[in-house]
Short mmCIF file of C-alpha atoms in Angstrom, two decimals:
data_model
loop_
_atom_site.label_atom_id
_atom_site.label_comp_id
_atom_site.label_asym_id
_atom_site.label_seq_id
_atom_site.Cartn_x
_atom_site.Cartn_y
_atom_site.Cartn_z
CA MET A 1 -30.56 57.56 -9.11
CA THR A 2 -33.98 55.86 -9.46
CA GLN A 3 -33.95 52.31 -8.13
CA ARG A 4 -34.19 49.53 -10.68
CA LEU A 5 -36.22 46.67 -9.21
CA THR A 6 -35.39 43.08 -9.90
CA PRO A 7 -37.92 40.87 -11.56
CA VAL A 8 -38.81 39.18 -8.22
CA GLU A 9 -39.16 42.61 -6.61
CA LEU A 10 -41.46 43.74 -9.36
CA MET A 11 -43.56 40.56 -9.02
CA SER A 12 -43.88 41.04 -5.36
CA LYS A 13 -45.08 44.58 -5.76
CA LEU A 14 -47.60 43.63 -8.49
CA VAL A 15 -49.01 40.69 -6.45
CA SER A 16 -49.44 43.03 -3.40
CA PHE A 17 -52.27 44.74 -5.39
CA PRO A 18 -55.47 42.58 -5.01
CA THR A 19 -56.66 43.24 -8.54
CA VAL A 20 -59.49 40.70 -8.52
CA SER A 21 -61.53 41.22 -11.63
CA ARG A 22 -64.55 42.46 -9.69
CA ASP A 23 -62.46 45.29 -8.24
CA SER A 24 -60.48 48.27 -9.63
CA ASN A 25 -56.91 47.77 -10.98
CA LEU A 26 -56.08 51.50 -10.82
CA PRO A 27 -53.73 51.35 -7.78
CA LEU A 28 -51.58 48.80 -9.71
CA VAL A 29 -51.79 50.88 -12.92
CA ASP A 30 -50.84 54.03 -10.98
CA TRP A 31 -47.75 52.37 -9.53
CA VAL A 32 -46.56 50.78 -12.91
CA GLU A 33 -47.03 54.18 -14.70
CA ASP A 34 -45.06 55.95 -11.93
CA TYR A 35 -42.30 53.29 -12.02
CA LEU A 36 -41.93 53.60 -15.81
CA ARG A 37 -41.99 57.42 -15.65
CA GLU A 38 -39.14 57.37 -13.05
CA HIS A 39 -37.12 55.50 -15.77
CA GLY A 40 -37.96 57.96 -18.49
CA ILE A 41 -40.73 55.87 -20.18
CA THR A 42 -44.14 57.42 -20.99
CA ALA A 43 -47.11 55.16 -20.63
CA HIS A 44 -50.65 55.58 -21.95
CA ARG A 45 -53.94 54.49 -20.47
CA HIS A 46 -57.23 53.25 -21.79
CA TYR A 47 -60.05 53.31 -19.22
CA ASP A 48 -63.12 51.03 -19.27
CA GLU A 49 -66.59 52.52 -19.31
CA THR A 50 -66.78 52.77 -15.56
CA GLY A 51 -63.43 54.56 -15.13
CA GLU A 52 -62.56 52.17 -12.34
CA LYS A 53 -60.17 50.06 -14.49
CA ALA A 54 -57.55 50.83 -17.15
CA ALA A 55 -55.22 49.19 -19.57
CA LEU A 56 -51.71 50.51 -19.69
CA PHE A 57 -49.32 50.39 -22.60
CA ALA A 58 -45.95 51.87 -23.56
CA HIS A 59 -43.31 51.90 -26.27
CA VAL A 60 -39.52 52.14 -26.07
CA GLY A 61 -36.89 52.31 -28.80
CA PRO A 62 -37.13 54.00 -32.18
CA GLU A 63 -40.49 55.48 -33.19
CA VAL A 64 -40.95 53.06 -36.06
CA GLU A 65 -43.28 50.21 -36.93
CA GLY A 66 -42.23 46.56 -36.70
CA GLY A 67 -41.65 46.12 -32.95
CA VAL A 68 -42.48 43.41 -30.38
CA VAL A 69 -45.37 43.58 -27.93
CA LEU A 70 -45.13 41.80 -24.56
CA SER A 71 -48.81 41.34 -23.48
CA GLY A 72 -50.13 40.41 -20.09
CA HIS A 73 -53.24 41.15 -17.97
CA THR A 74 -53.45 42.74 -14.56
CA ASP A 75 -56.52 41.04 -13.20
CA VAL A 76 -56.56 37.88 -11.06
CA VAL A 77 -59.29 35.46 -9.95
CA PRO A 78 -60.69 35.65 -6.45
CA VAL A 79 -59.23 33.87 -3.42
CA ASP A 80 -62.54 33.54 -1.62
CA GLY A 81 -62.99 30.26 0.08
CA GLN A 82 -59.65 28.84 -0.98
CA PRO A 83 -57.45 27.29 1.70
CA TRP A 84 -54.29 29.25 1.33
CA THR A 85 -51.37 28.50 3.73
CA SER A 86 -49.93 32.03 3.24
CA ASP A 87 -51.17 35.47 2.49
CA PRO A 88 -52.24 35.25 -1.13
CA PHE A 89 -51.16 38.90 -1.83
CA THR A 90 -47.71 38.53 -0.38
CA VAL A 91 -45.13 36.63 -2.44
CA GLU A 92 -43.52 33.95 -0.36
CA GLU A 93 -40.64 31.79 -1.53
CA ARG A 94 -40.40 28.22 -0.11
CA ASP A 95 -39.52 24.81 -1.46
CA GLY A 96 -38.22 26.30 -4.76
CA LYS A 97 -41.46 28.08 -5.55
CA TYR A 98 -42.89 31.64 -5.35
CA PHE A 99 -46.38 31.54 -4.01
CA GLY A 100 -48.93 34.29 -4.32
CA ARG A 101 -52.17 35.05 -6.32
CA GLY A 102 -51.06 35.89 -9.79
CA CYS A 103 -47.46 34.58 -9.60
CA VAL A 104 -48.16 32.29 -12.52
CA ASP A 105 -51.30 33.87 -13.94
CA MET A 106 -49.87 36.25 -14.82
CA LYS A 107 -48.10 38.87 -12.75
CA GLY A 108 -44.89 36.89 -12.96
CA PHE A 109 -44.81 37.56 -16.64
CA ASP A 110 -46.04 41.13 -16.17
CA ALA A 111 -43.05 41.76 -13.85
CA LEU A 112 -40.63 40.27 -16.41
CA ALA A 113 -42.11 42.28 -19.12
CA ILE A 114 -41.87 45.56 -17.19
CA TRP A 115 -38.18 44.64 -16.33
CA ALA A 116 -37.47 44.04 -20.04
CA LEU A 117 -39.07 47.34 -21.14
CA VAL A 118 -36.91 49.30 -18.71
CA GLU A 119 -33.82 47.33 -19.62
CA ALA A 120 -34.44 47.89 -23.40
CA HIS A 121 -34.98 51.63 -22.76
CA LEU A 122 -31.79 52.06 -20.74
CA LEU A 123 -29.62 49.89 -23.00
CA GLY A 124 -31.11 51.14 -26.25
CA VAL A 125 -32.62 48.90 -28.82
CA ALA A 126 -32.74 49.04 -32.68
CA ARG A 127 -36.10 47.53 -32.88
CA PRO A 128 -38.99 48.72 -30.61
CA LEU A 129 -40.39 47.00 -27.62
CA GLN A 130 -43.94 47.60 -26.40
CA LEU A 131 -45.70 46.63 -23.15
CA ALA A 132 -49.43 45.94 -23.02
CA LEU A 133 -51.20 45.30 -19.70
CA SER A 134 -54.97 44.74 -19.97
CA TYR A 135 -57.84 44.45 -17.46
CA ASP A 136 -60.68 41.93 -17.27
CA GLU A 137 -59.05 39.04 -19.07
CA GLU A 138 -60.33 36.68 -16.45
CA VAL A 139 -63.95 37.50 -17.13
CA GLY A 140 -63.86 36.97 -20.90
CA CYS A 141 -60.92 38.77 -22.31
CA VAL A 142 -63.04 41.92 -22.59
CA GLY A 143 -60.35 44.52 -21.83
CA ALA A 144 -57.89 43.72 -24.66
CA PRO A 145 -59.80 44.73 -27.77
CA PRO A 146 -60.32 48.33 -26.81
CA MET A 147 -56.74 48.57 -25.56
CA ILE A 148 -55.44 47.17 -28.86
CA GLU A 149 -57.48 49.67 -30.73
CA ARG A 150 -56.07 52.49 -28.70
CA MET A 151 -52.50 51.16 -29.10
CA LEU A 152 -52.94 51.27 -32.86
CA GLU A 153 -53.99 54.89 -32.60
CA VAL A 154 -51.22 56.03 -30.29
CA LEU A 155 -48.07 53.82 -30.87
CA PRO A 156 -46.25 52.79 -33.96
CA ARG A 157 -47.74 49.49 -35.13
CA ALA A 158 -45.78 46.49 -33.81
CA GLU A 159 -45.29 43.38 -35.98
CA LEU A 160 -45.85 40.70 -33.36
CA ALA A 161 -47.20 40.05 -29.92
CA ILE A 162 -45.89 37.60 -27.33
CA ILE A 163 -48.79 36.81 -24.85
CA GLY A 164 -47.22 35.54 -21.67
CA GLU A 165 -49.84 33.15 -20.37
CA PRO A 166 -48.14 30.27 -18.58
CA SER A 167 -46.95 27.79 -21.20
CA THR A 168 -43.71 26.53 -19.56
CA LEU A 169 -42.05 28.75 -22.18
CA GLN A 170 -43.31 26.61 -24.93
CA ALA A 171 -44.41 28.30 -28.15
CA VAL A 172 -48.16 27.79 -28.20
CA THR A 173 -49.50 28.72 -31.63
CA GLY A 174 -53.22 27.85 -31.37
CA HIS A 175 -56.13 28.03 -28.93
CA LYS A 176 -59.85 27.74 -29.05
CA GLY A 177 -62.18 30.63 -29.40
CA GLY A 178 -64.86 31.44 -26.85
CA LEU A 179 -68.35 32.86 -26.72
CA GLY A 180 -70.43 33.28 -23.61
CA TYR A 181 -74.02 34.28 -22.84
CA ASP A 182 -75.90 35.14 -19.68
CA VAL A 183 -79.48 33.76 -20.11
CA HIS A 184 -82.50 35.04 -18.14
CA VAL A 185 -85.71 32.93 -18.67
CA VAL A 186 -88.70 34.83 -17.42
CA GLY A 187 -91.72 32.78 -16.85
CA PHE A 188 -95.23 33.21 -15.38
CA GLU A 189 -96.02 32.12 -11.83
CA VAL A 190 -99.11 30.00 -10.91
CA HIS A 191 -99.66 27.26 -8.43
CA SER A 192 -98.02 24.07 -9.52
CA SER A 193 -101.31 22.23 -9.47
CA ILE A 194 -102.46 24.27 -12.49
CA MET A 195 -99.01 24.50 -14.02
CA HIS A 196 -100.47 24.34 -17.54
CA ARG A 197 -101.72 27.93 -17.02
CA GLY A 198 -98.30 29.22 -16.16
CA VAL A 199 -94.75 29.06 -17.61
CA ASN A 200 -92.11 27.44 -15.46
CA ALA A 201 -88.84 29.23 -16.32
CA ILE A 202 -86.74 26.43 -14.99
CA MET A 203 -88.48 23.80 -17.12
CA ALA A 204 -88.35 26.14 -20.09
CA ALA A 205 -84.69 26.49 -19.65
CA ALA A 206 -84.10 22.73 -19.35
CA PRO A 207 -84.56 22.10 -23.20
CA LEU A 208 -81.96 24.72 -23.97
CA ILE A 209 -79.48 23.12 -21.66
CA ASP A 210 -80.29 19.72 -23.08
CA TRP A 211 -79.70 21.25 -26.50
CA ALA A 212 -76.14 21.85 -25.37
CA ASN A 213 -75.89 18.25 -24.43
CA GLN A 214 -77.09 17.19 -27.84
CA GLN A 215 -74.59 19.43 -29.59
CA ASN A 216 -71.72 18.05 -27.48
CA ALA A 217 -72.75 14.45 -28.34
CA GLU A 218 -72.91 15.32 -32.07
CA ASP A 219 -69.64 17.17 -31.95
CA ARG A 220 -67.86 14.37 -30.17
CA ALA A 221 -69.13 11.73 -32.70
CA ARG A 222 -67.93 13.76 -35.66
CA THR A 223 -64.44 13.19 -37.13
CA PRO A 224 -62.36 16.11 -36.04
CA SER A 225 -60.49 18.40 -38.55
CA GLU A 226 -56.73 18.09 -38.86
CA LEU A 227 -56.41 21.31 -36.84
CA GLY A 228 -59.10 20.34 -34.33
CA SER A 229 -57.40 16.95 -33.66
CA MET A 230 -54.56 18.77 -31.99
CA PHE A 231 -56.78 19.99 -29.14
CA GLU A 232 -58.10 18.15 -25.98
CA PRO A 233 -60.88 17.58 -26.55
CA PRO A 234 -60.73 17.93 -30.38
CA TRP A 235 -64.25 19.35 -30.78
CA THR A 236 -66.28 22.51 -29.88
CA THR A 237 -67.74 22.24 -26.46
CA LEU A 238 -70.88 23.87 -24.88
CA HIS A 239 -71.08 24.19 -21.07
CA VAL A 240 -73.48 25.38 -18.40
CA GLY A 241 -71.63 25.78 -15.03
CA GLN A 242 -74.17 27.71 -12.99
CA ILE A 243 -77.97 27.90 -12.81
CA SER A 244 -80.42 29.51 -10.40
CA GLY A 245 -84.12 30.14 -10.19
CA GLY A 246 -87.54 29.38 -8.59
CA THR A 247 -89.42 30.67 -5.60
CA ALA A 248 -90.88 27.53 -4.07
CA HIS A 249 -91.47 23.87 -4.89
CA ASN A 250 -95.14 24.41 -5.56
CA ILE A 251 -94.99 27.51 -7.70
CA THR A 252 -94.04 27.54 -11.31
CA ALA A 253 -90.68 29.32 -11.45
CA LYS A 254 -90.85 32.96 -12.41
CA ASP A 255 -87.10 33.25 -13.21
CA CYS A 256 -84.24 30.99 -14.22
CA ARG A 257 -80.73 32.30 -14.90
CA PHE A 258 -77.79 30.35 -16.34
CA GLY A 259 -74.71 30.87 -18.40
CA MET A 260 -73.95 29.20 -21.73
CA ASP A 261 -70.39 29.11 -22.80
CA PHE A 262 -68.84 27.86 -26.04
CA ARG A 263 -65.18 26.76 -26.60
CA VAL A 264 -64.80 26.72 -30.39
CA VAL A 265 -62.04 24.87 -32.23
CA PRO A 266 -60.15 27.00 -34.75
CA GLY A 267 -61.72 26.72 -38.20
CA GLU A 268 -65.21 27.08 -36.80
CA ASP A 269 -66.81 30.45 -36.41
CA PRO A 270 -67.97 31.42 -32.83
CA GLU A 271 -70.62 33.65 -34.37
CA GLU A 272 -72.16 30.78 -36.25
CA TRP A 273 -72.46 28.95 -32.95
CA GLY A 274 -73.99 32.04 -31.35
CA ALA A 275 -76.54 32.36 -34.17
CA ARG A 276 -77.54 28.68 -33.78
CA PHE A 277 -78.03 29.17 -30.08
CA GLU A 278 -79.95 32.41 -30.52
CA ALA A 279 -82.28 30.65 -33.03
CA ARG A 280 -82.95 27.84 -30.54
CA VAL A 281 -83.69 30.41 -27.84
CA ALA A 282 -86.10 32.23 -30.17
CA GLU A 283 -87.99 28.93 -30.65
CA ALA A 284 -88.15 28.35 -26.90
CA GLU A 285 -89.45 31.93 -26.34
CA ALA A 286 -92.16 31.52 -28.87
CA GLU A 287 -93.41 28.34 -27.12
CA MET A 288 -93.50 30.19 -23.81
CA GLN A 289 -95.36 33.17 -25.26
CA ALA A 290 -97.93 30.91 -26.79
CA VAL A 291 -98.93 30.04 -23.17
CA HIS A 292 -98.51 33.62 -21.69
CA PRO A 293 -97.50 36.71 -23.59
CA ASP A 294 -95.61 38.24 -20.60
CA THR A 295 -92.92 35.61 -20.71
CA ARG A 296 -89.52 36.12 -22.49
CA ILE A 297 -85.87 35.06 -22.65
CA GLU A 298 -83.27 37.69 -22.21
CA LEU A 299 -79.76 37.12 -23.61
CA ARG A 300 -76.68 39.13 -22.78
CA ARG A 301 -73.47 38.50 -24.61
CA LYS A 302 -70.76 38.16 -22.00
CA PHE A 303 -67.69 37.82 -24.23
CA ARG A 304 -66.40 36.76 -27.62
CA VAL A 305 -62.81 35.59 -27.91
CA PRO A 306 -61.48 34.67 -31.28
CA GLY A 307 -59.37 31.54 -31.60
CA LEU A 308 -55.62 31.72 -32.21
CA GLN A 309 -54.91 30.19 -35.62
CA PRO A 310 -51.38 28.62 -36.28
CA GLU A 311 -49.55 30.92 -38.71
CA GLU A 312 -47.55 29.62 -41.64
CA GLY A 313 -44.05 31.08 -41.05
CA GLY A 314 -45.40 33.31 -38.25
CA ALA A 315 -42.99 35.99 -37.10
CA ALA A 316 -44.16 35.69 -33.40
CA GLU A 317 -43.72 31.88 -33.44
CA GLY A 318 -40.35 32.23 -35.10
CA LEU A 319 -39.01 34.68 -32.51
CA ALA A 320 -40.21 32.59 -29.65
CA ARG A 321 -38.64 29.43 -31.02
CA GLN A 322 -35.32 31.33 -31.70
CA ILE A 323 -35.16 32.36 -28.06
CA THR A 324 -36.41 29.17 -26.35
CA GLY A 325 -35.21 26.50 -28.79
CA ASP A 326 -38.67 24.90 -28.64
CA ASN A 327 -39.55 23.11 -31.88
CA GLY A 328 -42.74 21.27 -30.72
CA ARG A 329 -46.27 21.87 -31.84
CA HIS A 330 -48.44 23.19 -28.95
CA VAL A 331 -52.13 24.29 -28.73
CA VAL A 332 -54.37 24.82 -25.67
CA SER A 333 -58.10 24.61 -25.29
CA TYR A 334 -58.50 27.66 -23.13
CA GLY A 335 -58.84 31.16 -24.64
CA THR A 336 -56.36 34.14 -24.34
CA GLU A 337 -55.88 37.56 -25.67
CA ALA A 338 -53.56 36.09 -28.42
CA GLY A 339 -56.47 35.61 -30.81
CA GLN A 340 -57.48 39.27 -30.30
CA PHE A 341 -54.12 40.50 -31.24
CA GLN A 342 -54.04 38.21 -34.26
CA GLU A 343 -57.53 39.34 -35.28
CA ARG A 344 -56.14 42.94 -35.51
CA GLY A 345 -53.29 41.93 -37.78
CA TYR A 346 -50.52 41.10 -35.34
CA SER A 347 -48.53 37.88 -35.61
CA ALA A 348 -49.18 36.24 -32.15
CA VAL A 349 -47.85 33.48 -30.02
CA ILE A 350 -48.39 32.37 -26.38
CA CYS A 351 -45.10 31.91 -24.54
CA GLY A 352 -44.76 32.46 -20.76
CA PRO A 353 -43.17 30.99 -17.71
CA GLY A 354 -45.00 28.62 -15.31
CA ASP A 355 -47.58 25.86 -15.65
CA ILE A 356 -51.26 26.70 -16.38
CA ALA A 357 -52.11 23.88 -13.95
CA GLN A 358 -51.20 26.13 -11.09
CA ALA A 359 -53.39 29.06 -12.29
CA HIS A 360 -56.55 29.82 -10.12
CA GLN A 361 -55.54 27.30 -7.48
CA PRO A 362 -55.12 27.88 -3.70
CA ASP A 363 -51.41 28.32 -3.02
CA GLU A 364 -50.85 29.32 -6.70
CA PHE A 365 -47.15 29.28 -7.51
CA ILE A 366 -44.50 29.60 -10.12
CA THR A 367 -41.32 27.70 -9.59
CA VAL A 368 -38.17 29.59 -9.11
CA ALA A 369 -36.63 27.68 -11.98
CA GLN A 370 -39.40 28.70 -14.39
CA PHE A 371 -39.30 32.33 -13.26
CA ASP A 372 -35.53 32.42 -13.81
CA ALA A 373 -36.02 30.81 -17.20
CA GLY A 374 -38.50 33.61 -18.01
CA HIS A 375 -35.88 36.12 -16.88
CA ASP A 376 -33.36 34.50 -19.29
CA PHE A 377 -36.01 34.71 -22.08
CA MET A 378 -36.30 38.43 -21.55
CA ARG A 379 -32.50 38.99 -21.47
CA ARG A 380 -32.19 37.21 -24.84
CA LEU A 381 -35.15 39.16 -26.20
CA VAL A 382 -33.61 42.42 -25.37
CA GLU A 383 -30.30 41.39 -26.86
CA LYS A 384 -32.05 40.47 -30.13
CA LEU A 385 -33.77 43.82 -30.23
CA ARG A 386 -30.51 45.59 -29.75
CA GLY A 387 -29.38 44.14 -33.10
#
């Protein structure tokens, strides 16, 4: 008989695959697909354009619409330079905690979701359960939209999605949207003593970054909307976290590269913010080209993540609250794949074990108590689906 792994055993196996976003996740996908197949479950893949990464999704129960999706991502952030006290890709239990990269974000939930899918298949359910494991969530939630499109083509349409990002099993019903750009300012090099004849890419980039400062100040001074006031901070934020450029201190910089990221409160359109930024970039580029025609500013859209809007009488929220007993109002300022499911017509909620404060940290962990609570959540979910 095929061995049924416990949730902890499943988590340990998933963590053992170093699926940092820059690398392939196919070994993990291969293993999960084989494990599901051994238990009689057919899984489907959707590859990215490189063929080096894939999303995996599956359906158990009757072939009808109206089911529940358990959604997680397979990628993790790097451990480079972090002072871990144990092997980050080996789950270690100590002091009432499970340590390992991804234990909380979010291979712990992935393991619980795989366990629930197998359990639902073997016990039988009246309402379908689906599993959705994406790639590249950590670099802008770019893997979920094509996965969702493929799911809608292949599987019966589910009614709701539970996205298992760590929320200490509270029902989170709203999050900010996101928009990100890579910006490359291309200047024209001359000796700095005649800088007026050249275009310094760093100095041309500076007004664009200062524009972000100005927008942040204006947003902060504005009275937030009722929905926006639930967030911390209660306004849309613009952020530049990295910048590089220049050749030498006495040469006008030929290149300057930076990233511009937006975290947009629900009720505001990320695309409107993008249009405002692109218009400001066009102004800056025109000023540069008035000095030298070979200069330019190149923009590359890194990601767009829609916000998660609280739903009036939402089915996903209702189910999560029935299982957990949580009746509080919760929102988060980071983005997730929940908004992407909602954008495609699913009712969506964030509800997963563990504390987001532990995500991306050295010695990342999920407490044993939270993991066990997540196991209880899945048991109750399967029972509800059995009818």
